[in-house]
Amino acid sequence: MKHPYVGLCYNHCSMSHLQNRLKQIQLRPLILLITISLLLTGCALFPKQFKEVIADYKPSHEYYMPELIVQTVSQPTYVKEKVVYRVDSEMELAVLAMILFEEGTVQIFIEDRDFSIDRTYAYLESLMIHAFRFSMGTKTYTQNDKTVKTLDYVKIELYDDRMDQVDKAIDTFIKLKVDRTETPERVLRDIHDGLIVTTQYDTAILELDLTNIVDHTPFEAYGLFIQHKAVCSGYSKAFVGVAREMNIPVLTVSSTKMNHAWNLVYVNDAWLYIDVTFDDPVPDKANHVVDTYFLLTHDKITRASFTIKAHEFDLASDTTLTAAQYLEFAQYVFN
C-alpha cells in the first residue's frame, strides 16, 4: 500500500524545484547586467593586468647634452613616485642628476639597476662647483609581506647654503674680468688670468690633516670667489663655474695620485688642459700671471720638462677615473 505522504512529498518537491528554476531564470538578466556594469566601470571581478608604458623625456637644458633624451617608465598605482627614469649607465645617471639638480630636483627615482655610487659620484663631481653630498638608496614596496616592486634613487644635497653667493660672485667676475665678445680661447685666457690675480693659494693646507677636513672653504669655489683664497679644487671648480656661464665645455679632473685637480676644456676643436693652480705664483705676486699650464695637450701635461711638472692620472677603479675615462665622459656630455 502506498504511504499516505509519498504523493504529497513528491508534489511538494516538484513545486519547490519549479519555483527555484523560476527564480534562477529571473536572476540571470540581473547578474548579466551587474557583470556588464562592473566591466564598463573598470571594476571587473578579474583586475586588469598592469601594462608598462615607456615615454621619452627631453630635459630643457642647452649646456649639458642638448640632444639628451631619457626614458621614463610608468608604474603601478601603488607606487607613489610620479616619475621614474630608465638610465643605462653611470655617465647618463650623473648627467641626468646634474640637469635635474639645476632645475631644483634633488632626488630622482630610477629603475632598479646595478650602478656604482662611487663611479657616479666621480662623474658628477667633475661637473659640480658646489660642495655636495651624494647618496644612493632603495625604496621597496611590499604586499602581503612579499616584495612586489623595488626602485633605486639618488639624492644630491649641498653641504651649505652658499650657492647663491657663489652664483652672484661668478656674475660679478664675468662683468669685471671677461670680455664676452672675444673668441673662446681668449675668454679662457681672461678666466685663467682673472682667477689668478684675484686669488692667493692657501698655503695653510700644508698644515692640515687632509683625512679630517671639515668645511675648509678654500677647497670650494666659495673660498676663491668670496674669501679670495683657494687650493687646487677651489681653482678648478671656480673655473668650471665661469666657463660654464660662457657656454664653454669644461670638466674638473681630479687625481688622488697627486692630491691635485685641474681642468679639461674644449676649444679650437680639441680637448686641452688648464691648470690655474700651478700658474698662480707662490708666494703670491700681485698681478703676476704665468701661462705655463694653459691649454696643454695630454702629451704635454703628462710629460715632465724643465718648465712642466708631469701630471699623473689615476688608474681605473670604482672611485677614480683615468684620463681616457674623463675624456670619454667629456665627449659624452658635450659632443
Tab-separated table of C-alpha atoms in Angstrom:
chain	number	residue	atom	x	y	z
A	1	MET	CA	0.000	0.000	0.000
A	2	LYS	CA	1.310	3.445	-0.924
A	3	HIS	CA	2.362	5.574	2.024
A	4	PRO	CA	-0.179	8.389	2.545
A	5	TYR	CA	2.525	11.107	2.447
A	6	VAL	CA	4.532	9.858	-0.540
A	7	GLY	CA	2.420	11.628	-3.163
A	8	LEU	CA	2.350	14.818	-1.111
A	9	CYS	CA	6.130	14.800	-0.743
A	10	TYR	CA	6.607	14.243	-4.467
A	11	ASN	CA	4.248	17.038	-5.387
A	12	HIS	CA	5.821	19.375	-2.823
A	13	CYS	CA	9.379	18.616	-4.054
A	14	SER	CA	8.339	19.166	-7.659
A	15	MET	CA	6.790	22.517	-6.816
A	16	SER	CA	9.900	23.624	-4.885
A	17	HIS	CA	12.179	22.667	-7.767
A	18	LEU	CA	9.988	24.569	-10.207
A	19	GLN	CA	9.996	27.674	-8.011
A	20	ASN	CA	13.820	27.576	-7.721
A	21	ARG	CA	14.194	27.276	-11.504
A	22	LEU	CA	11.903	30.261	-11.986
A	23	LYS	CA	13.987	32.316	-9.548
A	24	GLN	CA	17.214	31.356	-11.388
A	25	ILE	CA	15.718	32.397	-14.728
A	26	GLN	CA	14.563	35.702	-13.236
A	27	LEU	CA	18.037	36.403	-11.700
A	28	ARG	CA	20.085	35.709	-14.855
A	29	PRO	CA	19.349	39.070	-16.553
A	30	LEU	CA	20.173	40.878	-13.295
A	31	ILE	CA	23.525	39.038	-12.885
A	32	LEU	CA	24.386	39.728	-16.534
A	33	LEU	CA	23.539	43.418	-16.113
A	34	ILE	CA	25.708	43.731	-12.967
A	35	THR	CA	28.649	41.968	-14.669
A	36	ILE	CA	28.491	44.259	-17.726
A	37	SER	CA	28.285	47.295	-15.459
A	38	LEU	CA	31.385	46.234	-13.498
A	39	LEU	CA	33.344	45.664	-16.689
A	40	LEU	CA	32.443	49.070	-18.103
A	41	THR	CA	33.432	50.907	-14.921
A	42	GLY	CA	36.807	49.175	-14.629
A	43	CYS	CA	35.760	47.200	-11.545
A	44	ALA	CA	35.674	43.790	-13.097
A	45	LEU	CA	35.743	40.720	-10.975
A	46	PHE	CA	39.139	39.981	-12.580
A	47	PRO	CA	41.526	43.001	-12.151
A	48	LYS	CA	43.341	44.388	-15.186
A	49	GLN	CA	46.998	43.431	-15.563
A	50	PHE	CA	49.359	46.445	-15.308
A	51	LYS	CA	50.940	47.356	-18.622
A	52	GLU	CA	54.226	49.259	-18.540
A	53	VAL	CA	54.417	52.362	-20.721
A	54	ILE	CA	57.754	53.801	-21.853
A	55	ALA	CA	57.922	57.504	-22.732
A	56	ASP	CA	60.688	59.854	-23.822
A	57	TYR	CA	61.687	62.799	-21.627
A	58	LYS	CA	63.832	65.607	-23.044
A	59	PRO	CA	65.349	67.888	-20.382
A	60	SER	CA	65.186	71.596	-21.178
A	61	HIS	CA	68.926	72.189	-20.939
A	62	GLU	CA	71.200	73.679	-23.588
A	63	TYR	CA	74.607	73.194	-21.923
A	64	TYR	CA	74.738	69.538	-20.895
A	65	MET	CA	73.850	67.166	-23.725
A	66	PRO	CA	71.275	69.366	-25.512
A	67	GLU	CA	70.150	66.319	-27.503
A	68	LEU	CA	69.725	64.108	-24.426
A	69	ILE	CA	66.526	62.071	-24.325
A	70	VAL	CA	65.864	59.954	-21.231
A	71	GLN	CA	63.179	57.310	-20.902
A	72	THR	CA	60.539	57.398	-18.178
A	73	VAL	CA	58.665	54.290	-17.096
A	74	SER	CA	55.055	54.202	-15.890
A	75	GLN	CA	54.382	52.497	-12.568
A	76	PRO	CA	51.523	50.591	-10.909
A	77	THR	CA	49.040	52.692	-8.946
A	78	TYR	CA	50.519	51.700	-5.587
A	79	VAL	CA	53.836	53.381	-6.474
A	80	LYS	CA	53.814	56.941	-5.114
A	81	GLU	CA	56.685	58.295	-7.232
A	82	LYS	CA	55.289	60.307	-10.134
A	83	VAL	CA	58.354	59.987	-12.373
A	84	VAL	CA	60.715	57.015	-12.606
A	85	TYR	CA	63.605	57.137	-15.080
A	86	ARG	CA	65.310	54.371	-17.008
A	87	VAL	CA	69.046	55.023	-17.350
A	88	ASP	CA	71.688	52.744	-18.793
A	89	SER	CA	74.992	53.886	-17.303
A	90	GLU	CA	76.680	55.842	-14.521
A	91	MET	CA	77.526	58.559	-17.053
A	92	GLU	CA	73.894	59.016	-18.060
A	93	LEU	CA	72.800	58.981	-14.418
A	94	ALA	CA	75.365	61.654	-13.470
A	95	VAL	CA	74.298	63.980	-16.290
A	96	LEU	CA	70.591	63.494	-15.569
A	97	ALA	CA	71.120	64.113	-11.834
A	98	MET	CA	73.090	67.285	-12.627
A	99	ILE	CA	70.460	68.661	-15.013
A	100	LEU	CA	67.564	67.953	-12.652
A	101	PHE	CA	69.522	69.369	-9.693
A	102	GLU	CA	69.947	72.655	-11.545
A	103	GLU	CA	66.192	72.612	-12.203
A	104	GLY	CA	65.532	72.214	-8.478
A	105	THR	CA	65.051	68.434	-8.164
A	106	VAL	CA	67.429	66.958	-5.596
A	107	GLN	CA	66.122	63.362	-5.568
A	108	ILE	CA	65.313	61.215	-8.584
A	109	PHE	CA	63.994	57.672	-8.814
A	110	ILE	CA	65.281	55.166	-11.336
A	111	GLU	CA	64.554	51.570	-12.225
A	112	ASP	CA	66.441	49.028	-10.175
A	113	ARG	CA	69.918	48.871	-11.704
A	114	ASP	CA	73.351	47.710	-10.578
A	115	PHE	CA	75.144	51.081	-10.612
A	116	SER	CA	78.271	52.095	-8.713
A	117	ILE	CA	77.601	55.046	-6.416
A	118	ASP	CA	81.322	55.856	-6.303
A	119	ARG	CA	81.691	55.875	-10.079
A	120	THR	CA	78.561	58.012	-10.469
A	121	TYR	CA	79.907	60.415	-7.834
A	122	ALA	CA	83.231	60.719	-9.678
A	123	TYR	CA	81.443	61.723	-12.873
A	124	LEU	CA	79.131	64.102	-11.032
A	125	GLU	CA	81.970	65.769	-9.139
A	126	SER	CA	83.625	66.720	-12.423
A	127	LEU	CA	80.544	68.826	-13.239
A	128	MET	CA	79.631	70.325	-9.845
A	129	ILE	CA	81.049	73.594	-8.497
A	130	HIS	CA	79.436	73.474	-5.044
A	131	ALA	CA	80.279	71.207	-2.109
A	132	PHE	CA	77.724	68.397	-2.128
A	133	ARG	CA	76.778	65.084	-0.571
A	134	PHE	CA	75.685	62.310	-2.927
A	135	SER	CA	73.696	59.306	-1.758
A	136	MET	CA	72.040	56.322	-3.377
A	137	GLY	CA	69.363	54.119	-1.861
A	138	THR	CA	66.492	51.734	-2.496
A	139	LYS	CA	62.753	52.019	-1.909
A	140	THR	CA	60.790	48.783	-1.656
A	141	TYR	CA	57.042	48.171	-1.993
A	142	THR	CA	55.562	45.074	-0.357
A	143	GLN	CA	52.177	43.338	-0.414
A	144	ASN	CA	51.315	40.531	1.983
A	145	ASP	CA	54.907	40.567	3.252
A	146	LYS	CA	56.248	39.986	-0.262
A	147	THR	CA	58.378	42.453	-2.223
A	148	VAL	CA	56.486	43.447	-5.361
A	149	LYS	CA	58.485	46.481	-6.517
A	150	THR	CA	61.959	47.934	-5.965
A	151	LEU	CA	63.144	51.369	-7.074
A	152	ASP	CA	66.572	52.943	-6.737
A	153	TYR	CA	67.051	56.618	-6.008
A	154	VAL	CA	69.903	59.106	-5.970
A	155	LYS	CA	69.988	62.326	-3.981
A	156	ILE	CA	72.161	65.446	-4.124
A	157	GLU	CA	72.407	67.628	-1.032
A	158	LEU	CA	74.533	70.749	-0.657
A	159	TYR	CA	76.655	70.989	2.470
A	160	ASP	CA	75.731	74.647	2.954
A	161	ASP	CA	73.548	77.467	1.628
A	162	ARG	CA	76.319	79.380	-0.132
A	163	MET	CA	75.216	78.576	-3.676
A	164	ASP	CA	73.504	81.934	-4.277
A	165	GLN	CA	76.577	83.825	-3.072
A	166	VAL	CA	78.825	81.900	-5.434
A	167	ASP	CA	76.470	82.347	-8.389
A	168	LYS	CA	76.338	86.116	-7.814
A	169	ALA	CA	80.130	86.246	-7.459
A	170	ILE	CA	80.504	84.448	-10.792
A	171	ASP	CA	78.285	87.031	-12.488
A	172	THR	CA	80.358	89.840	-10.974
A	173	PHE	CA	83.619	88.169	-12.015
A	174	ILE	CA	82.438	87.899	-15.618
A	175	LYS	CA	81.416	91.559	-15.730
A	176	LEU	CA	84.804	92.676	-14.414
A	177	LYS	CA	87.229	90.173	-15.935
A	178	VAL	CA	85.767	88.605	-19.076
A	179	ASP	CA	85.080	90.124	-22.483
A	180	ARG	CA	82.078	88.273	-23.896
A	181	THR	CA	82.858	89.454	-27.436
A	182	GLU	CA	86.160	87.606	-27.630
A	183	THR	CA	86.970	84.197	-29.089
A	184	PRO	CA	86.572	81.134	-26.817
A	185	GLU	CA	90.362	80.852	-26.461
A	186	ARG	CA	90.656	84.481	-25.386
A	187	VAL	CA	87.720	84.058	-22.982
A	188	LEU	CA	89.522	81.107	-21.378
A	189	ARG	CA	92.609	83.284	-21.008
A	190	ASP	CA	90.513	86.000	-19.333
A	191	ILE	CA	89.134	83.441	-16.869
A	192	HIS	CA	92.584	81.960	-16.209
A	193	ASP	CA	94.217	85.346	-15.606
A	194	GLY	CA	91.287	86.777	-13.657
A	195	LEU	CA	91.227	83.887	-11.187
A	196	ILE	CA	94.970	84.173	-10.607
A	197	VAL	CA	95.130	87.932	-9.963
A	198	THR	CA	92.191	87.833	-7.540
A	199	THR	CA	93.290	84.775	-5.548
A	200	GLN	CA	96.048	83.644	-3.218
A	201	TYR	CA	96.967	79.985	-2.960
A	202	ASP	CA	96.049	78.878	0.572
A	203	THR	CA	99.360	77.633	1.976
A	204	ALA	CA	97.616	76.749	5.254
A	205	ILE	CA	96.686	73.455	3.605
A	206	LEU	CA	100.243	72.286	4.278
A	207	GLU	CA	99.429	72.193	7.994
A	208	LEU	CA	96.054	70.459	7.678
A	209	ASP	CA	95.189	66.840	8.294
A	210	LEU	CA	93.735	66.050	4.869
A	211	THR	CA	91.967	62.973	6.250
A	212	ASN	CA	89.855	65.080	8.612
A	213	ILE	CA	88.849	68.249	6.782
A	214	VAL	CA	85.536	69.844	7.734
A	215	ASP	CA	84.268	72.950	5.939
A	216	HIS	CA	87.618	74.215	4.693
A	217	THR	CA	86.244	76.721	2.175
A	218	PRO	CA	89.407	77.083	0.005
A	219	PHE	CA	88.620	73.603	-1.336
A	220	GLU	CA	85.490	75.060	-2.936
A	221	ALA	CA	84.646	77.815	-5.408
A	222	TYR	CA	83.255	79.752	-2.432
A	223	GLY	CA	86.733	80.137	-0.960
A	224	LEU	CA	88.086	81.608	-4.189
A	225	PHE	CA	85.236	83.991	-5.011
A	226	ILE	CA	84.292	85.150	-1.506
A	227	GLN	CA	87.480	84.797	0.553
A	228	HIS	CA	89.959	85.014	-2.360
A	229	LYS	CA	91.897	82.016	-1.075
A	230	ALA	CA	91.860	78.594	-2.656
A	231	VAL	CA	93.631	75.324	-3.257
A	232	CYS	CA	93.548	73.301	-6.462
A	233	SER	CA	89.953	72.073	-6.209
A	234	GLY	CA	88.780	75.606	-5.422
A	235	TYR	CA	90.554	76.988	-8.502
A	236	SER	CA	89.256	74.232	-10.783
A	237	LYS	CA	85.642	74.420	-9.587
A	238	ALA	CA	85.659	78.204	-9.878
A	239	PHE	CA	86.990	77.804	-13.414
A	240	VAL	CA	84.124	75.416	-14.223
A	241	GLY	CA	81.596	77.885	-12.820
A	242	VAL	CA	82.767	80.763	-15.031
A	243	ALA	CA	83.447	78.735	-18.197
A	244	ARG	CA	80.003	77.166	-17.949
A	245	GLU	CA	78.385	80.611	-17.856
A	246	MET	CA	80.341	81.408	-21.015
A	247	ASN	CA	78.988	78.194	-22.597
A	248	ILE	CA	82.435	76.617	-22.913
A	249	PRO	CA	82.580	72.822	-22.314
A	250	VAL	CA	84.653	72.131	-19.205
A	251	LEU	CA	85.228	69.485	-16.519
A	252	THR	CA	87.224	69.254	-13.314
A	253	VAL	CA	89.846	66.495	-13.447
A	254	SER	CA	90.997	65.006	-10.130
A	255	SER	CA	93.984	62.824	-9.297
A	256	THR	CA	94.375	61.037	-5.981
A	257	LYS	CA	97.948	60.191	-7.014
A	258	MET	CA	98.827	63.883	-6.973
A	259	ASN	CA	96.208	65.109	-4.487
A	260	HIS	CA	95.501	67.641	-7.203
A	261	ALA	CA	92.799	68.934	-9.552
A	262	TRP	CA	92.813	70.863	-12.828
A	263	ASN	CA	90.529	71.420	-15.831
A	264	LEU	CA	89.730	69.831	-19.164
A	265	VAL	CA	88.258	72.275	-21.730
A	266	TYR	CA	87.060	72.084	-25.317
A	267	VAL	CA	88.391	74.833	-27.583
A	268	ASN	CA	89.505	75.039	-31.223
A	269	ASP	CA	88.040	71.580	-31.890
A	270	ALA	CA	90.252	69.903	-29.293
A	271	TRP	CA	90.169	68.835	-25.647
A	272	LEU	CA	93.016	70.572	-23.785
A	273	TYR	CA	94.105	71.034	-20.166
A	274	ILE	CA	94.424	74.142	-17.998
A	275	ASP	CA	95.963	74.157	-14.517
A	276	VAL	CA	95.248	77.546	-12.953
A	277	THR	CA	96.715	76.486	-9.609
A	278	PHE	CA	100.179	75.774	-10.981
A	279	ASP	CA	100.124	79.082	-12.894
A	280	ASP	CA	99.476	81.105	-9.708
A	281	PRO	CA	102.840	82.015	-8.113
A	282	VAL	CA	103.564	81.036	-4.501
A	283	PRO	CA	104.208	83.200	-2.593
A	284	ASP	CA	101.634	85.427	-4.199
A	285	LYS	CA	102.841	88.193	-6.500
A	286	ALA	CA	100.356	90.966	-7.209
A	287	ASN	CA	99.112	90.943	-10.819
A	288	HIS	CA	101.758	88.394	-11.800
A	289	VAL	CA	100.446	85.686	-14.137
A	290	VAL	CA	102.186	82.852	-15.962
A	291	ASP	CA	100.703	80.590	-18.618
A	292	THR	CA	102.905	77.512	-18.413
A	293	TYR	CA	99.886	75.234	-17.889
A	294	PHE	CA	97.449	76.984	-20.236
A	295	LEU	CA	95.847	74.852	-22.970
A	296	LEU	CA	98.199	71.882	-22.895
A	297	THR	CA	97.683	68.668	-24.819
A	298	HIS	CA	97.570	65.354	-22.973
A	299	ASP	CA	101.118	64.551	-24.075
A	300	LYS	CA	102.493	67.851	-22.805
A	301	ILE	CA	100.774	67.860	-19.424
A	302	THR	CA	101.783	64.267	-18.648
A	303	ARG	CA	105.423	64.626	-19.695
A	304	ALA	CA	107.901	66.265	-17.338
A	305	SER	CA	110.129	69.004	-18.705
A	306	PHE	CA	112.248	71.873	-17.448
A	307	THR	CA	109.108	74.029	-17.060
A	308	ILE	CA	106.308	71.483	-16.610
A	309	LYS	CA	105.609	69.120	-13.727
A	310	ALA	CA	104.155	65.926	-15.142
A	311	HIS	CA	100.512	65.419	-14.189
A	312	GLU	CA	99.644	61.872	-13.140
A	313	PHE	CA	96.179	60.492	-13.767
A	314	ASP	CA	94.658	57.762	-11.629
A	315	LEU	CA	94.241	54.169	-12.650
A	316	ALA	CA	90.722	52.875	-13.150
A	317	SER	CA	88.780	51.923	-10.016
A	318	ASP	CA	85.299	52.319	-8.552
A	319	THR	CA	86.284	55.657	-7.027
A	320	THR	CA	88.705	57.112	-9.589
A	321	LEU	CA	88.700	57.900	-13.299
A	322	THR	CA	91.519	57.555	-15.800
A	323	ALA	CA	92.479	60.205	-18.355
A	324	ALA	CA	90.656	58.180	-21.013
A	325	GLN	CA	87.512	57.971	-18.869
A	326	TYR	CA	87.483	61.717	-18.242
A	327	LEU	CA	87.835	62.321	-21.968
A	328	GLU	CA	85.102	59.786	-22.751
A	329	PHE	CA	82.767	61.470	-20.265
A	330	ALA	CA	83.581	64.949	-21.627
A	331	GLN	CA	82.762	63.815	-25.155
A	332	TYR	CA	79.587	62.125	-23.904
A	333	VAL	CA	78.381	65.271	-22.130
A	334	PHE	CA	79.297	67.936	-24.657
A	335	ASN	CA	79.862	66.484	-28.147
